[in-house]
Structures are given as structure tokens and as C-alpha cells.
Short mmCIF file of C-alpha atoms in Angstrom, two decimals:
data_model
loop_
_atom_site.label_atom_id
_atom_site.label_comp_id
_atom_site.label_asym_id
_atom_site.label_seq_id
_atom_site.Cartn_x
_atom_site.Cartn_y
_atom_site.Cartn_z
CA MET A 1 110.50 141.28 142.28
CA GLY A 2 110.08 138.31 139.80
CA ASN A 3 113.05 139.31 137.67
CA LEU A 4 115.06 139.81 140.57
CA LEU A 5 114.06 136.80 142.40
CA THR A 6 114.64 134.24 139.15
CA ALA A 7 118.02 136.01 138.91
CA GLY A 8 118.78 135.51 142.22
CA LEU A 9 117.65 132.13 142.11
CA ARG A 10 120.33 131.45 138.78
CA ARG A 11 123.11 132.83 140.26
CA MET A 12 122.97 130.68 143.65
CA VAL A 13 122.70 127.59 141.53
CA LYS A 14 125.74 128.83 139.07
CA SER A 15 127.41 129.43 142.72
CA ARG A 16 129.95 127.02 144.32
CA ALA A 17 128.72 126.96 147.65
CA PHE A 18 125.45 125.71 146.42
CA LEU A 19 127.20 122.72 144.44
CA LEU A 20 129.06 121.70 147.67
CA ALA A 21 125.58 122.39 149.67
CA LEU A 22 123.70 119.81 147.21
CA LEU A 23 126.73 117.32 147.64
CA ALA A 24 126.40 117.48 151.29
CA GLU A 25 122.32 117.23 151.09
CA LEU A 26 122.74 113.95 149.04
CA ALA A 27 125.73 112.08 151.76
CA TYR A 28 123.41 113.61 154.18
CA THR A 29 120.52 111.46 152.57
CA ALA A 30 122.95 108.42 151.42
CA LEU A 31 123.63 108.22 154.98
CA VAL A 32 120.31 107.88 156.50
CA VAL A 33 119.47 105.27 153.83
CA LEU A 34 122.56 103.15 154.29
CA VAL A 35 121.46 103.03 157.62
CA CYS A 36 117.87 102.15 157.34
CA TRP A 37 118.64 99.45 154.75
CA ASP A 38 121.22 97.96 157.30
CA HIS A 39 119.13 97.85 159.89
CA TYR A 40 116.31 95.93 157.54
CA ALA A 41 118.91 93.77 156.81
CA ALA A 42 120.25 93.04 160.41
CA ASN A 43 116.62 92.70 161.26
CA THR A 44 117.33 95.27 163.94
CA GLY A 45 115.66 98.19 163.42
CA SER A 46 111.66 99.09 163.20
CA TYR A 47 111.96 102.44 160.95
CA THR A 48 108.58 103.80 159.47
CA ILE A 49 108.65 106.50 156.67
CA GLU A 50 107.63 109.14 158.74
CA SER A 51 110.71 108.74 161.03
CA VAL A 52 112.87 108.74 157.44
CA LEU A 53 111.09 111.71 156.38
CA THR A 54 111.29 113.84 159.19
CA ALA A 55 115.18 112.88 159.69
CA GLY A 56 115.67 115.54 156.68
CA PHE A 57 115.28 117.68 159.73
CA GLY A 58 117.05 116.78 162.50
CA LEU A 59 119.53 113.81 162.71
CA MET A 60 118.48 111.84 166.31
CA GLY A 61 116.42 114.57 166.99
CA TYR A 62 119.53 116.37 168.24
CA LEU A 63 121.43 117.55 165.57
CA SER A 64 120.35 119.81 162.82
CA VAL A 65 122.72 118.98 160.19
CA PRO A 66 120.53 120.31 157.28
CA SER A 67 120.69 123.48 158.74
CA LEU A 68 125.02 122.98 159.04
CA ILE A 69 124.16 122.14 155.59
CA ALA A 70 122.16 125.46 154.18
CA ALA A 71 123.50 127.55 156.64
CA PRO A 72 126.81 128.60 155.02
CA LEU A 73 125.45 128.27 151.42
CA LEU A 74 122.91 131.20 152.34
CA CYS A 75 125.14 133.20 154.06
CA VAL A 76 127.86 132.87 151.41
CA HIS A 77 125.06 133.70 148.73
CA LEU A 78 124.03 136.90 150.39
CA GLY A 79 127.67 138.41 151.53
CA THR A 80 128.72 137.83 147.74
CA GLU A 81 125.65 140.09 147.00
CA TYR A 82 126.92 142.53 148.98
CA SER A 83 130.54 142.30 148.64
CA GLU A 84 130.52 142.31 144.97
CA ASN A 85 127.94 145.39 144.63
CA THR A 86 125.29 143.05 143.48
CA LEU A 87 122.25 145.10 145.52
CA HIS A 88 123.83 148.41 144.82
CA ASN A 89 123.57 147.82 140.97
CA LYS A 90 120.38 146.46 141.42
CA LEU A 91 119.08 149.78 143.20
CA ILE A 92 121.25 151.74 140.24
CA VAL A 93 119.01 150.50 138.06
CA GLY A 94 115.81 151.18 139.42
CA HIS A 95 114.86 148.48 141.91
CA THR A 96 113.63 149.56 145.29
CA ARG A 97 115.05 148.39 149.03
CA PRO A 98 112.40 146.59 149.67
CA ALA A 99 112.09 144.65 146.55
CA VAL A 100 115.36 143.43 146.73
CA TYR A 101 115.33 142.37 150.21
CA LEU A 102 112.47 139.99 149.80
CA ALA A 103 113.76 138.77 146.70
CA ASP A 104 116.90 137.91 148.21
CA LEU A 105 114.81 136.62 151.36
CA LEU A 106 112.56 134.40 149.11
CA SER A 107 115.50 132.86 147.07
CA CYS A 108 117.17 131.64 150.71
CA ALA A 109 113.86 130.38 151.50
CA ILE A 110 113.33 128.49 148.50
CA ALA A 111 116.87 127.19 148.06
CA ALA A 112 116.43 125.86 152.03
CA LEU A 113 113.18 124.45 151.15
CA GLY A 114 114.05 123.07 148.06
CA LEU A 115 116.96 120.71 149.64
CA ASP A 116 114.27 119.69 152.96
CA LEU A 117 112.22 118.41 149.85
CA LEU A 118 115.16 116.85 148.01
CA TYR A 119 115.62 114.55 150.67
CA MET A 120 112.46 113.53 151.17
CA LEU A 121 111.57 112.87 147.82
CA LEU A 122 115.16 110.79 147.78
CA ALA A 123 115.37 109.10 150.98
CA GLY A 124 111.32 108.24 150.99
CA ALA A 125 111.53 106.64 147.76
CA LEU A 126 114.62 104.24 148.60
CA CYS A 127 113.52 103.21 151.98
CA VAL A 128 110.00 102.43 151.11
CA TYR A 129 111.51 98.30 150.84
CA PRO A 130 113.07 98.04 153.76
CA VAL A 131 110.74 100.24 155.99
CA LEU A 132 108.13 97.61 154.46
CA GLY A 133 110.63 94.73 155.34
CA MET A 134 110.94 96.02 159.04
CA THR A 135 107.69 96.43 160.34
CA GLY A 136 105.43 95.25 157.32
CA ARG A 137 103.33 98.80 157.08
CA LEU A 138 104.90 102.49 155.98
CA LEU A 139 103.50 104.56 158.75
CA THR A 140 102.76 104.38 162.21
CA ALA A 141 100.90 107.59 162.19
CA SER A 142 98.19 109.10 160.38
CA PRO A 143 98.89 110.76 156.88
CA GLY A 144 97.17 113.86 158.40
CA GLN A 145 99.80 113.70 161.43
CA LEU A 146 102.79 113.00 158.63
CA LEU A 147 101.46 115.95 156.92
CA ALA A 148 101.12 118.29 159.74
CA TRP A 149 104.59 117.51 160.71
CA ILE A 150 106.09 117.94 157.32
CA ALA A 151 104.32 121.38 156.79
CA VAL A 152 105.58 122.63 160.35
CA GLY A 153 108.87 121.73 159.43
CA LEU A 154 109.33 123.63 156.45
CA LEU A 155 107.23 126.44 157.57
CA ALA A 156 109.93 126.28 160.03
CA ARG A 157 112.67 126.71 157.55
CA ALA A 158 111.53 129.12 156.25
CA ALA A 159 111.21 131.47 159.22
CA TRP A 160 114.85 130.22 159.62
CA ALA A 161 116.16 131.50 156.72
CA SER A 162 114.66 134.58 157.63
CA ALA A 163 116.63 134.93 160.61
CA VAL A 164 119.62 134.01 158.43
CA THR A 165 118.63 136.50 155.84
CA LEU A 166 118.51 138.96 158.76
CA THR A 167 122.15 137.93 160.26
CA ALA A 168 123.32 138.67 156.56
CA THR A 169 121.75 141.84 156.37
CA VAL A 170 123.02 143.25 159.61
CA LEU A 171 126.68 141.80 158.65
CA GLY A 172 127.29 142.42 155.09
CA SER A 173 130.65 140.14 154.37
CA ARG A 174 130.55 136.88 152.92
CA THR A 175 133.44 135.64 154.96
CA SER A 176 131.40 136.91 158.50
CA ALA A 177 128.29 136.10 157.40
CA ALA A 178 129.29 132.34 156.79
CA VAL A 179 130.36 132.29 160.23
CA ALA A 180 127.88 133.24 161.72
CA GLY A 181 125.72 131.60 159.86
CA LEU A 182 127.59 128.40 161.42
CA LEU A 183 127.77 129.70 164.76
CA LEU A 184 124.05 130.64 164.43
CA ALA A 185 122.72 126.99 163.63
CA VAL A 186 125.23 125.30 166.01
CA GLY A 187 124.72 127.47 168.85
CA ALA A 188 120.76 126.61 168.19
CA SER A 189 121.23 122.94 167.64
CA LEU A 190 123.02 123.30 171.53
CA VAL A 191 120.50 125.59 173.15
CA CYS A 192 118.07 123.25 171.57
CA SER A 193 119.50 119.84 173.26
CA PHE A 194 119.92 121.43 176.30
CA GLY A 195 116.26 122.22 176.33
CA PHE A 196 115.13 118.80 175.56
CA HIS A 197 117.51 117.14 177.93
CA GLU A 198 115.73 119.63 180.91
CA LEU A 199 112.34 118.40 180.06
CA GLU A 200 113.49 115.02 180.08
CA TYR A 201 115.05 115.48 183.77
CA LEU A 202 112.08 117.38 184.88
CA SER A 203 109.86 114.76 183.65
CA ARG A 204 111.14 112.15 185.31
CA HIS A 205 111.72 114.37 188.73
CA LEU A 206 108.14 115.47 190.01
CA ASP A 207 109.68 117.43 192.99
CA ALA A 208 112.53 119.40 190.97
CA ALA A 209 112.22 123.16 192.25
CA ASN A 210 109.92 124.95 189.99
CA ARG A 211 108.78 122.08 187.95
CA GLU A 212 105.86 123.73 186.12
CA ILE A 213 107.60 127.39 185.34
CA ARG A 214 110.86 125.65 184.08
CA LEU A 215 108.39 122.69 182.12
CA ALA A 216 106.61 126.04 180.38
CA LEU A 217 109.93 127.97 179.83
CA TRP A 218 111.93 125.70 178.09
CA GLN A 219 108.80 124.23 176.03
CA LEU A 220 108.16 127.96 174.77
CA ILE A 221 111.62 128.30 173.89
CA LEU A 222 111.61 125.32 172.04
CA ASP A 223 108.76 126.13 170.43
CA ALA A 224 109.76 129.51 169.82
CA LEU A 225 113.15 128.92 167.91
CA PRO A 226 112.53 127.28 164.41
CA THR A 227 115.52 124.68 165.24
CA GLY A 228 113.53 123.57 168.37
CA GLN A 229 110.62 123.27 166.03
CA TYR A 230 112.25 120.79 163.55
CA LEU A 231 114.35 119.06 165.73
CA GLN A 232 110.88 118.34 167.98
CA VAL A 233 109.55 117.06 164.45
CA SER A 234 112.41 115.37 164.02
CA ARG A 235 111.95 113.49 167.32
CA LEU A 236 108.22 112.84 165.90
CA ASP A 237 107.16 114.73 169.80
CA THR A 238 105.34 117.71 169.07
CA PRO A 239 103.08 118.64 172.04
CA SER A 240 102.25 122.24 171.00
CA LEU A 241 102.13 121.15 167.34
CA TRP A 242 98.77 123.69 167.13
CA ARG A 243 100.79 127.05 167.94
CA LEU A 244 104.42 126.08 166.19
CA PRO A 245 102.99 127.91 162.69
CA LEU A 246 101.95 130.86 164.61
CA LEU A 247 105.13 131.16 166.10
CA SER A 248 107.18 130.58 162.56
CA LEU A 249 105.07 133.11 161.39
CA ALA A 250 106.09 135.48 164.06
CA VAL A 251 109.30 134.81 163.53
CA ALA A 252 109.12 135.26 160.16
CA ALA A 253 107.35 138.51 160.02
CA GLY A 254 110.07 139.84 163.13
CA SER A 255 112.85 139.08 161.31
CA THR A 256 111.66 140.23 157.59
CA GLY A 257 110.73 143.66 158.90
CA ILE A 258 113.66 144.10 161.21
CA GLY A 259 115.74 143.09 158.42
CA ALA A 260 113.99 145.48 155.48
CA ALA A 261 114.20 148.20 158.04
CA LEU A 262 117.94 147.68 158.11
CA PHE A 263 118.32 147.29 154.91
CA GLN A 264 116.31 150.48 154.28
CA ARG A 265 119.51 152.49 155.83
CA LYS A 266 122.46 150.31 155.00
CA ASP A 267 125.08 152.23 153.33
CA LEU A 268 125.41 150.08 149.79
CA ARG A 269 128.71 151.95 148.08
#
């Protein structure tokens, strides 16, 4: 499977979709860095490194811009695999269907995680000076807490990549997969945005009907959705941090199992 994974990553990196995704990620990084430096110059901000780094999972805690960047890349890559009979050719030369599916899933996860790590390396390095100038310190949270947030966000990204791979497997078309990937990212962000507003409303209105049930339900939805997890990380507010990795693993395992089963029965001719 190593050869399949290497070949898949090589094709993805050479594609125009990857170049566009890389440029978009760099543009998003530049936006965050410029905002940080602007607040430093105007002496109006109090950024910390954890807020800068976790912005790589979501903008202002509501919009997952990195997902909007990565979704078309992954879906176009997987859709091209189907449209150009690449998957069929892999089977002809002797690779098994589970190995082919897992290699594609891993290549998508590595690409998505790579974009996240690129953002954190660049934004973290370029914002150290203004952060120190604004607050006199880099972190307000402990280093362990920051590492836990980053680990949870990256694991949620891997779970999200497995769900995107499942979506592309079901659709099998480059165009429809790309559109579905974008709709999936936007739809999940909208659901999470509504969920955050609902939690804020219920926290202020103690006499709301079925308050405890609604609080638990919306928190579970936000914890179960990968988008909800990394938006919580971007807000630096993870009340159920302990269960987030478990739910990400469950989503990844479920998506991988369903996707592999569907791929096993898919007609690739």
C-alpha cells in the first residue's frame, strides 16, 4: 500500500487543484498574520499564540475556512481517480480494493493535515513578535493545553477527511464530488454556527424550556461533528475536551468502514 500512497500523493501535489489550495491556504495565513500585525501597530489587540495557531481551524470560531479550502482539493483529486479510470487500472495490476481505498483516504488525510500544519508553522513564526509586543507573553494557556487543542483539531481534520472520502466514493464524479464537498463544509459550518448561538442563548436564559436537554443535545452535536470540534478549538472553548478524540475516532472508523464496504461493491468499469 506504500506505493499506492506515494503515487497518490505525487499525483495530488502535481495537480492544479493542489496549487490553488496551497495559494488559498497561504492567502488565509497572510490574512491572519496581517490582522495580528495591524492590531499590534494600532495597540488595540491582545492576541496570544494559541489564538493565532487555532485560527487555522476556523475564522472567529464560526467559519471553517481551511475546510472550504481543502474540500474541493480532496474531492477533485478523488473524483479524478474515478473519472480517469485510475482506480480501475490499480485493480488491474493486482492491488486489492481495501488497499486502494485506504491509500486514497490516507493521501487525503495527509494533504488536509499538511495544509493545517503549514498554516500553524507560518502563522506561529510570523506572529511571535506582535504577540509579545501586545501582551508581553506568548501563551495564556499552558503548553499542555495548547498541545491538546492542536491534537484534537488535527484528529478531527483526519476524521473529516475520512467523511469527505466517503462522500466522493458515493458520488464517484469529479464535479459532483467537488460541489458536494463544498456543500458539506458550508452546511456543517452553518449547523455548528446555529449550535453555538443556541448554547449561548440557553446559557443566558435559565428558564428556557427543556434547557438541560437542549444544552446536552447541541453540545453532543458539536462534539460529534468534526467541524464542530475544530470550531470549538478555534474558539479556545472545549468543555468536553476528553471525549472529542473518542468521537473523532468513531467518525473516522465509521466513515472508513462504510466507504470501504461501498467501494468493495462499486463498479469501476
